[in-house]
Structures are given as C-alpha cells and as structure tokens.
Amino acid sequence: MKAYVLLIVLWLSAVGVGTSHAKGAPNWNLGQLLLTNGTQIEGELNYNWKAEIVQVRQGNTIKAYSATQVDHFVFFDANQNTLRRFVAVEYPVRQSLMRKLFLEEFVPGTLTVYRRLRHTREPIKVISPIAYGDDEELVKDLDSFTYFVYDENGIITNLDNFTRDIWPRLKEEYGEELKHFVDGQSLDLGTTLSQLLLINQYNALKKQQEESGEPVNQKVPAGE
C-alpha cells in the first residue's frame, strides 16, 4: 500500500497536483539513521542525491555521512506524506568493481524495487538540477532514476530488463489477475510507471495468497 500511495502521489505531481515549497532549499524531515557501528541517530534528515550523502541536523549542528558509514536511514517525507527508507548496499558499479551505494526502497515486497539517481553525462530532466537536497521536483520524473529489482533469492535485475526477465515471471504466477489489472488500468507496459505498478500489484497478490494460507500453485499464464 505504501508503494502504491507513493506512486500515485508521483503521478499527481507529474500532472501538476501536489504541495510545494521554496525551490532549491534543502528539504529536512524528521527521521532516524543507523550507522554501521550500531549507533542510532535521530534528528532532521536530508539526502543529497548528487553527492550521495545523508545529512543529519540536530539543533545548529549538521553532520554528513556516506554509504560506507551507514547501514540504513528512514524519514517521513511531509511533502509526499509517506515514509521513505534508504539502505546502503554493495553494488557492482562495474563488472570488477563493487562499491557501497545508497538505494531507496521504492516498492517493498517479494520483489523489492530499489532506485538510484541516474548518473550520466547528459542533463537530468529536473527543474532545479543544482539542488538535489530538495528532491520534490526530482522525484516527479520517474525516469530520472535507475531501478533494481531484488527477489527473495537475492538476485538483482535491472528494471530496464522488465520485458525479458521480470514480466515472464509475473505472468507465470498470476497471468490472469495481472492481465485484468493491465486492462483495467490501461497500462502501457513500456513505461516505468506501469512496470512499477505491475510489480506492486504482484507483491500484493503474493501477500494476499500467503495470508490466506493458500498453497503457492503455478498459475496458468495469460495470453500476451
């Protein structure tokens, strides 16, 4: 539900509905941060997407932490009215190079989707590209991010490979249900938003099945 609400908020923002505040000003929200040494810190948090650091403000003191120092952090985003969670994970930035990065948990569930700002040489479509400590405008464009799908076995799949690697699994388990969802929402499977909504719906179906105690039977796939 949290993920669905967040996606709907982003969609409304994209068409011009939503709250706003002074552009370019850092966006501080109350939250908690857990360091790798087990220390828990509470205060006002701000995540800078470009620098990939999280800042904690306590009174007049501001401290910054990188992904190598942090296990995870959470804060309540007042603008989007949702709880946001970031984790620091080892990720292969190149074939032979692992680096610890912050990823935002965007769609929780059996298939958990995390996202990271796309770091490219090309301009990122944001209204305030120098801010990044104020992500209200940034998050309106879903395609400003790279999405990674983690399954229950720890396998990581880039959302760019949705059609080849993810959609077949979803159809195999809940083909008919998801076909009705696609038709009912008039989804375009080529868009990021539709893919995220489908994964969220799949997670909801999995949770519903687990809570009902039904055996996990292989479903008959729906047609293309």
Tab-separated table of C-alpha atoms in Angstrom, residues 32-34 45-47 53-54 70-75 84-87 102:
chain	number	residue	atom	x	y	z
A	32	GLN	CA	16.421	8.020	12.147
A	33	LEU	CA	19.809	6.844	10.903
A	34	LEU	CA	21.669	3.683	11.874
A	45	LEU	CA	17.499	14.235	7.738
A	46	ASN	CA	18.268	15.416	4.232
A	47	TYR	CA	19.500	13.185	1.420
A	53	ILE	CA	25.383	11.676	1.288
A	54	VAL	CA	22.803	11.898	4.046
A	70	VAL	CA	25.602	3.976	7.246
A	71	ASP	CA	23.510	0.797	7.426
A	72	HIS	CA	20.181	2.473	6.616
A	73	PHE	CA	18.084	5.545	7.344
A	74	VAL	CA	14.390	6.393	7.291
A	75	PHE	CA	12.410	9.605	7.396
A	84	ARG	CA	10.923	6.721	2.909
A	85	ARG	CA	13.707	4.194	3.561
A	86	PHE	CA	17.248	4.118	2.166
A	87	VAL	CA	19.732	1.269	2.562
A	102	PHE	CA	22.588	4.328	-1.136
